[in-house]
Tab-separated table of C-alpha atoms in Angstrom:
chain	number	residue	atom	x	y	z
H	1	MET	CA	-77.480	118.770	-18.938
H	2	THR	CA	-74.409	117.285	-20.568
H	3	SER	CA	-72.037	118.764	-23.143
H	4	ARG	CA	-71.610	117.381	-26.614
H	5	ALA	CA	-67.926	116.897	-25.901
H	6	GLU	CA	-68.766	114.185	-23.388
H	7	HIS	CA	-70.332	112.050	-26.117
H	8	ARG	CA	-69.009	110.006	-28.993
H	9	VAL	CA	-71.419	109.589	-31.926
H	10	LEU	CA	-71.127	106.470	-34.065
H	11	GLN	CA	-72.483	106.087	-37.586
H	12	VAL	CA	-73.593	102.544	-38.385
H	13	GLY	CA	-74.142	101.714	-42.031
H	14	PRO	CA	-74.450	104.059	-45.027
H	15	LEU	CA	-76.471	107.263	-44.622
H	16	LYS	CA	-77.577	110.126	-46.812
H	17	PRO	CA	-74.314	111.811	-47.809
H	18	SER	CA	-75.200	115.214	-46.399
H	19	LEU	CA	-76.244	113.646	-43.080
H	20	ALA	CA	-73.010	111.635	-42.894
H	21	GLN	CA	-71.008	114.758	-43.634
H	22	THR	CA	-72.816	116.731	-40.921
H	23	LEU	CA	-72.189	113.955	-38.414
H	24	ARG	CA	-68.468	114.054	-39.209
H	25	THR	CA	-68.028	117.802	-39.236
H	26	ASP	CA	-70.469	118.957	-36.548
H	27	TYR	CA	-70.476	115.959	-34.180
H	28	ASP	CA	-66.989	114.497	-34.710
H	29	ALA	CA	-68.736	111.186	-35.459
H	30	VAL	CA	-66.838	108.018	-36.370
H	31	GLU	CA	-68.108	105.311	-38.689
H	32	LEU	CA	-68.236	101.626	-37.832
H	33	PRO	CA	-66.302	99.545	-40.393
H	34	ALA	CA	-68.450	97.093	-42.278
H	35	ASP	CA	-66.009	94.171	-42.196
H	36	GLU	CA	-63.938	92.202	-39.721
H	37	PRO	CA	-61.219	92.392	-38.538
H	38	ASP	CA	-61.417	96.195	-38.986
H	39	ARG	CA	-64.585	96.312	-36.905
H	40	SER	CA	-63.018	94.526	-33.928
H	41	ALA	CA	-59.998	96.823	-33.889
H	42	PHE	CA	-62.281	99.847	-34.223
H	43	LEU	CA	-64.506	98.790	-31.329
H	44	ALA	CA	-61.496	98.122	-29.147
H	45	GLU	CA	-60.496	101.760	-29.665
H	46	HIS	CA	-63.853	103.579	-29.596
H	47	ALA	CA	-66.599	101.397	-28.068
H	48	ALA	CA	-66.227	102.619	-24.492
H	49	ALA	CA	-66.861	106.231	-25.498
H	50	VAL	CA	-69.888	105.766	-27.772
H	51	THR	CA	-73.156	107.068	-26.297
H	52	ALA	CA	-75.247	107.553	-29.449
H	53	VAL	CA	-75.579	105.633	-32.708
H	54	VAL	CA	-77.038	107.092	-35.903
H	55	THR	CA	-78.178	104.482	-38.379
H	56	SER	CA	-80.966	103.746	-40.864
H	57	GLY	CA	-83.720	101.167	-41.283
H	58	ARG	CA	-81.553	99.405	-43.856
H	59	THR	CA	-78.792	98.661	-41.330
H	60	GLY	CA	-79.935	99.068	-37.741
H	61	VAL	CA	-78.269	97.964	-34.541
H	62	ASP	CA	-78.484	94.394	-33.297
H	63	ALA	CA	-78.165	93.049	-29.763
H	64	ALA	CA	-74.517	92.091	-30.243
H	65	LEU	CA	-73.474	95.609	-31.208
H	66	MET	CA	-75.439	97.074	-28.300
H	67	ALA	CA	-73.589	94.720	-25.960
H	68	ALA	CA	-70.289	95.929	-27.411
H	69	LEU	CA	-71.134	99.567	-26.626
H	70	PRO	CA	-71.375	99.754	-22.835
H	71	GLN	CA	-72.258	103.465	-22.671
H	72	LEU	CA	-74.783	103.476	-25.512
H	73	GLY	CA	-77.846	105.507	-24.641
H	74	ALA	CA	-79.673	106.014	-27.912
H	75	VAL	CA	-80.094	104.584	-31.414
H	76	VAL	CA	-81.182	107.439	-33.658
H	77	ASN	CA	-82.743	106.035	-36.824
H	78	PHE	CA	-82.963	107.822	-40.175
H	79	GLY	CA	-86.298	106.462	-41.508
H	80	VAL	CA	-89.628	105.413	-40.155
H	81	GLY	CA	-88.836	101.695	-40.216
H	82	TYR	CA	-86.676	100.378	-37.343
H	83	ASP	CA	-87.190	96.613	-37.609
H	84	THR	CA	-83.440	96.091	-38.169
H	85	THR	CA	-82.783	97.421	-34.651
H	86	ASP	CA	-83.367	95.008	-31.746
H	87	VAL	CA	-85.811	97.097	-29.756
H	88	ASP	CA	-86.282	94.353	-27.108
H	89	ALA	CA	-82.539	94.311	-26.438
H	90	ALA	CA	-82.539	98.086	-26.361
H	91	ALA	CA	-85.350	98.108	-23.750
H	92	GLU	CA	-83.447	95.636	-21.545
H	93	ARG	CA	-80.403	97.888	-21.620
H	94	GLY	CA	-82.282	101.181	-21.181
H	95	ILE	CA	-81.263	102.332	-24.650
H	96	GLY	CA	-83.632	104.729	-26.451
H	97	VAL	CA	-84.649	104.295	-30.069
H	98	SER	CA	-86.032	107.020	-32.326
H	99	ASN	CA	-87.293	107.118	-35.906
H	100	THR	CA	-88.599	109.802	-38.297
H	101	PRO	CA	-92.396	109.440	-38.519
H	102	ASP	CA	-94.837	111.815	-40.246
H	103	VAL	CA	-92.302	113.571	-42.480
H	104	LEU	CA	-92.326	110.752	-45.056
H	105	THR	CA	-96.035	109.861	-44.839
H	106	ASP	CA	-97.124	111.815	-47.898
H	107	CYS	CA	-94.435	110.575	-50.251
H	108	VAL	CA	-94.853	106.927	-49.262
H	109	ALA	CA	-98.618	107.216	-49.676
H	110	ASP	CA	-98.114	108.853	-53.077
H	111	THR	CA	-95.831	105.935	-54.027
H	112	ALA	CA	-98.459	103.373	-52.997
H	113	VAL	CA	-101.116	105.026	-55.128
H	114	GLY	CA	-98.696	105.371	-58.026
H	115	LEU	CA	-97.886	101.662	-57.862
H	116	LEU	CA	-101.549	100.789	-57.676
H	117	ILE	CA	-102.388	102.831	-60.771
H	118	ASP	CA	-99.344	101.511	-62.661
H	119	VAL	CA	-100.039	97.864	-61.890
H	120	LEU	CA	-103.736	97.940	-62.749
H	121	ARG	CA	-103.302	100.102	-65.875
H	122	GLN	CA	-99.926	98.533	-66.797
H	123	PHE	CA	-98.413	101.880	-67.752
H	124	SER	CA	-94.802	100.694	-67.289
H	125	ALA	CA	-95.429	97.592	-69.426
H	126	ALA	CA	-97.189	99.674	-72.063
H	127	ASP	CA	-94.200	102.055	-72.108
H	128	ARG	CA	-91.904	99.086	-72.744
H	129	PHE	CA	-94.281	97.827	-75.455
H	130	LEU	CA	-94.117	101.176	-77.274
H	131	ARG	CA	-90.361	101.606	-76.885
H	132	ALA	CA	-89.749	98.127	-78.281
H	133	GLY	CA	-91.528	99.118	-81.503
H	134	ARG	CA	-94.345	96.674	-80.943
H	135	TRP	CA	-97.287	99.114	-81.439
H	136	PRO	CA	-97.047	99.262	-85.296
H	137	VAL	CA	-96.397	95.506	-85.454
H	138	ASP	CA	-98.683	93.989	-82.803
H	139	GLY	CA	-101.426	96.621	-82.755
H	140	ASN	CA	-102.985	98.169	-79.696
H	141	TYR	CA	-101.853	97.259	-76.224
H	142	PRO	CA	-104.204	94.805	-74.436
H	143	LEU	CA	-106.963	96.200	-72.228
H	144	THR	CA	-106.125	96.710	-68.559
H	145	ARG	CA	-108.075	97.233	-65.322
H	146	GLN	CA	-109.861	100.374	-64.125
H	147	VAL	CA	-108.617	101.983	-60.916
H	148	SER	CA	-111.614	104.117	-59.887
H	149	GLY	CA	-114.210	102.325	-57.811
H	150	ARG	CA	-111.990	99.422	-56.758
H	151	ARG	CA	-112.369	97.653	-53.454
H	152	VAL	CA	-109.103	98.284	-51.595
H	153	GLY	CA	-107.881	96.703	-48.390
H	154	ILE	CA	-105.281	98.505	-46.242
H	155	LEU	CA	-103.160	96.210	-44.051
H	156	GLY	CA	-101.943	98.620	-41.353
H	157	LEU	CA	-104.088	101.747	-40.954
H	158	GLY	CA	-101.429	103.907	-39.266
H	159	ARG	CA	-100.212	107.249	-40.539
H	160	ILE	CA	-99.192	105.987	-43.961
H	161	GLY	CA	-102.147	103.600	-44.305
H	162	SER	CA	-104.581	106.375	-43.490
H	163	ALA	CA	-102.943	108.723	-45.979
H	164	ILE	CA	-103.206	106.007	-48.670
H	165	ALA	CA	-106.878	105.456	-47.854
H	166	ALA	CA	-107.620	109.208	-48.063
H	167	ARG	CA	-106.055	109.406	-51.522
H	168	LEU	CA	-107.895	106.375	-52.824
H	169	GLY	CA	-111.150	107.782	-51.526
H	170	ALA	CA	-110.808	110.491	-54.151
H	171	PHE	CA	-110.878	107.745	-56.755
H	172	GLY	CA	-114.196	106.453	-55.404
H	173	CYS	CA	-112.584	103.335	-53.947
H	174	SER	CA	-114.272	101.527	-51.070
H	175	ILE	CA	-111.810	101.039	-48.205
H	176	ALA	CA	-111.526	98.303	-45.612
H	177	TYR	CA	-108.623	97.706	-43.264
H	178	HIS	CA	-107.081	95.239	-40.811
H	179	ASN	CA	-104.980	96.159	-37.761
H	180	ARG	CA	-104.177	94.319	-34.600
H	181	HIS	CA	-106.730	96.730	-33.071
H	182	ARG	CA	-109.705	98.576	-34.467
H	183	VAL	CA	-109.001	102.280	-35.085
H	184	GLU	CA	-111.606	104.241	-33.158
H	185	ALA	CA	-113.599	106.771	-35.183
H	186	SER	CA	-112.189	105.455	-38.486
H	187	PRO	CA	-114.655	105.905	-41.374
H	188	TYR	CA	-113.421	102.623	-42.946
H	189	ALA	CA	-114.660	99.112	-42.456
H	190	TYR	CA	-112.654	97.065	-40.005
H	191	VAL	CA	-111.987	93.380	-40.859
H	192	GLY	CA	-110.782	90.905	-38.249
H	193	SER	CA	-108.031	89.128	-40.142
H	194	ALA	CA	-105.648	89.603	-43.053
H	195	VAL	CA	-107.138	86.590	-44.840
H	196	GLU	CA	-110.684	87.943	-44.488
H	197	LEU	CA	-109.546	91.361	-45.669
H	198	ALA	CA	-107.838	89.922	-48.769
H	199	ALA	CA	-110.880	87.806	-49.619
H	200	GLY	CA	-113.132	90.864	-49.842
H	201	VAL	CA	-111.006	93.259	-51.928
H	202	ASP	CA	-109.564	93.764	-55.390
H	203	VAL	CA	-106.313	95.307	-54.191
H	204	LEU	CA	-104.457	94.641	-50.923
H	205	VAL	CA	-102.104	97.451	-49.887
H	206	VAL	CA	-99.489	96.556	-47.303
H	207	ALA	CA	-98.607	99.468	-44.996
H	208	ALA	CA	-97.936	97.582	-41.763
H	209	ALA	CA	-94.821	98.122	-39.710
H	210	GLY	CA	-91.989	95.606	-40.136
H	211	GLY	CA	-90.510	93.468	-37.396
H	212	SER	CA	-91.055	90.044	-35.865
H	213	GLY	CA	-94.714	90.742	-35.136
H	214	THR	CA	-95.627	91.149	-38.788
H	215	ARG	CA	-93.105	88.786	-40.433
H	216	ARG	CA	-94.889	87.009	-43.331
H	217	LEU	CA	-98.228	88.356	-42.232
H	218	VAL	CA	-99.159	88.218	-45.899
H	219	ASP	CA	-98.627	84.494	-46.316
H	220	ALA	CA	-99.834	81.928	-48.831
H	221	ASP	CA	-103.332	81.867	-47.297
H	222	VAL	CA	-103.690	85.641	-47.623
H	223	LEU	CA	-102.449	85.594	-51.215
H	224	ASP	CA	-104.782	82.761	-52.110
H	225	ALA	CA	-107.679	84.672	-50.559
H	226	LEU	CA	-106.745	87.672	-52.750
H	227	GLY	CA	-106.893	85.350	-55.716
H	228	ALA	CA	-106.276	85.322	-59.432
H	229	ASP	CA	-108.055	88.641	-59.984
H	230	GLY	CA	-106.353	90.371	-57.039
H	231	TYR	CA	-103.406	92.769	-56.806
H	232	LEU	CA	-100.842	93.308	-54.048
H	233	ILE	CA	-99.119	96.602	-53.308
H	234	ASN	CA	-96.271	96.670	-50.771
H	235	VAL	CA	-94.693	99.906	-49.513
H	236	ALA	CA	-93.999	98.617	-46.001
H	237	ARG	CA	-91.244	96.046	-45.543
H	238	GLY	CA	-90.361	93.011	-47.645
H	239	SER	CA	-90.446	90.887	-44.502
H	240	VAL	CA	-94.245	91.410	-44.139
H	241	VAL	CA	-94.875	89.296	-47.260
H	242	ASP	CA	-93.932	85.651	-47.881
H	243	GLU	CA	-91.896	86.547	-50.935
H	244	ALA	CA	-91.480	82.953	-52.176
H	245	ALA	CA	-95.258	82.393	-52.116
H	246	LEU	CA	-95.782	85.745	-53.836
H	247	VAL	CA	-93.366	84.948	-56.651
H	248	GLU	CA	-95.001	81.540	-57.274
H	249	ARG	CA	-98.487	83.026	-57.535
H	250	LEU	CA	-97.440	85.886	-59.826
H	251	ALA	CA	-95.587	83.481	-62.083
H	252	ASP	CA	-98.384	80.938	-62.454
H	253	GLY	CA	-101.336	83.316	-62.658
H	254	ARG	CA	-102.789	82.788	-59.186
H	255	LEU	CA	-102.382	86.517	-58.569
H	256	ALA	CA	-103.170	89.257	-61.105
H	257	GLY	CA	-100.266	91.554	-60.352
H	258	ALA	CA	-98.124	93.322	-57.809
H	259	GLY	CA	-96.470	96.674	-57.203
H	260	LEU	CA	-93.438	96.332	-54.935
H	261	ASP	CA	-91.182	99.008	-53.467
H	262	VAL	CA	-89.639	96.696	-50.874
H	263	PHE	CA	-88.159	93.192	-50.866
H	264	ALA	CA	-87.130	90.551	-48.349
H	265	ALA	CA	-83.369	90.677	-49.047
H	266	GLU	CA	-82.701	94.131	-50.425
H	267	PRO	CA	-81.092	95.023	-52.733
H	268	THR	CA	-81.558	91.500	-54.160
H	269	VAL	CA	-84.821	91.091	-56.090
H	270	PRO	CA	-86.119	87.636	-57.108
H	271	ALA	CA	-85.064	87.044	-60.706
H	272	GLU	CA	-88.413	85.481	-61.546
H	273	LEU	CA	-90.101	88.874	-61.173
H	274	LEU	CA	-87.891	90.743	-63.613
H	275	GLY	CA	-89.572	89.484	-66.776
H	276	LEU	CA	-93.199	89.812	-65.629
H	277	ASP	CA	-95.230	92.620	-67.151
H	278	ASN	CA	-97.877	92.343	-64.406
H	279	VAL	CA	-95.352	93.404	-61.777
H	280	VAL	CA	-93.967	96.927	-61.145
H	281	LEU	CA	-90.673	96.940	-59.240
H	282	LEU	CA	-89.134	99.950	-57.482
H	283	PRO	CA	-85.782	100.060	-55.647
H	284	HIS	CA	-87.188	101.141	-52.251
H	285	VAL	CA	-87.804	104.748	-53.264
H	286	GLY	CA	-91.103	105.361	-51.420
H	287	SER	CA	-89.722	108.308	-49.444
H	288	GLY	CA	-87.097	109.185	-52.040
H	289	THR	CA	-87.826	112.809	-52.762
H	290	VAL	CA	-85.594	115.809	-52.119
H	291	GLU	CA	-88.153	117.342	-49.794
H	292	THR	CA	-88.859	114.263	-47.735
H	293	ARG	CA	-85.251	113.165	-47.306
H	294	ALA	CA	-84.313	116.696	-46.168
H	295	ALA	CA	-87.092	116.613	-43.576
H	296	MET	CA	-85.976	113.126	-42.432
H	297	GLU	CA	-82.401	114.385	-42.067
H	298	ALA	CA	-83.527	117.397	-40.029
H	299	LEU	CA	-85.635	115.250	-37.693
H	300	THR	CA	-82.770	112.773	-37.257
H	301	LEU	CA	-80.480	115.593	-36.165
H	302	ARG	CA	-83.172	116.998	-33.850
H	303	ASN	CA	-83.389	113.626	-32.128
H	304	LEU	CA	-79.618	113.455	-31.842
H	305	ASP	CA	-79.336	116.990	-30.491
H	306	GLU	CA	-82.095	116.399	-27.965
H	307	PHE	CA	-80.452	113.247	-26.700
H	308	LEU	CA	-77.020	114.848	-26.428
H	309	SER	CA	-78.409	117.818	-24.495
H	310	THR	CA	-81.194	116.290	-22.347
H	311	GLY	CA	-80.908	112.495	-22.608
H	312	ARG	CA	-84.374	112.306	-24.257
H	313	LEU	CA	-85.643	111.867	-27.824
H	314	VAL	CA	-88.036	114.010	-29.878
H	315	THR	CA	-89.787	111.140	-31.755
H	316	PRO	CA	-89.084	108.085	-29.625
H	317	VAL	CA	-90.029	104.544	-30.387
H	318	LEU	CA	-88.511	103.916	-26.951
H	319	GLN	CA	-87.230	106.647	-24.620
H	320	PRO	CA	-83.838	106.136	-23.017
H	321	ALA	CA	-83.750	105.171	-19.367
H	322	VAL	CA	-82.889	108.026	-17.050
H	323	ARG	CA	-79.209	107.673	-16.170
H	324	VAL	CA	-77.832	108.918	-12.897
């Protein structure tokens, strides 16, 4: 058992304001400056005392920063995604990594279904059509696609993928999925590759974890297999999709549409997408509800408290090495 006074907590990157305030007031946390040379001077003063970092999936902690923090024992991540943190480097150094699973599953799954409905029915585009005064001039909005009964492929049948599948089952959709490994006892059809999955569905929903193992998993071949009548929904990470290939196919009609909550270089969004009515774009708001963000904040602090008091994590991606 160690006391909180023996630790220095470091905030890396922007966080939910209430979480950042709690870290400052309750944990005497310090915040890493974003720019050099302020960062170098800051690390020279504080690095030797830092034992825990609190960050988010948008920022993360790379191998270089880990190397600069010789006493670092845990990276506590606000969010389920942790691909911006170098987990391999953390494992080599005995540094634990945590995230906030489960608490955001429902809201992200709701977002995926909302995007799917919006893209196929083109509600956002129809709203723009009406607001622009085009209904009295151009007549009725063009016909769109039915949602119920669609064939849907889930790429990544984890917590969020399973929640998406359960929701779409209520719409009478048939569900197939692809994972690196078959999910035992799953009621859904397993498909052996992302290309094969895309070829057999009307809508491909990306719910796979980010990171090097899934980078551009949805590549040109997968998109071509989905085809000109197919739709892509991505609520995972922008890195999972070959964004350049996606933009090309949406622009020239080789893909029917897409609903995107995540992008490869956030907050930058490809300009070519902005004028397309067959694309719905969201600014990474999948978990962005009052209820979910409060639960994520609470779980982040539970992980931090557990590490500071016992050296362990509540929801580890990687438990810290035992230090003697």
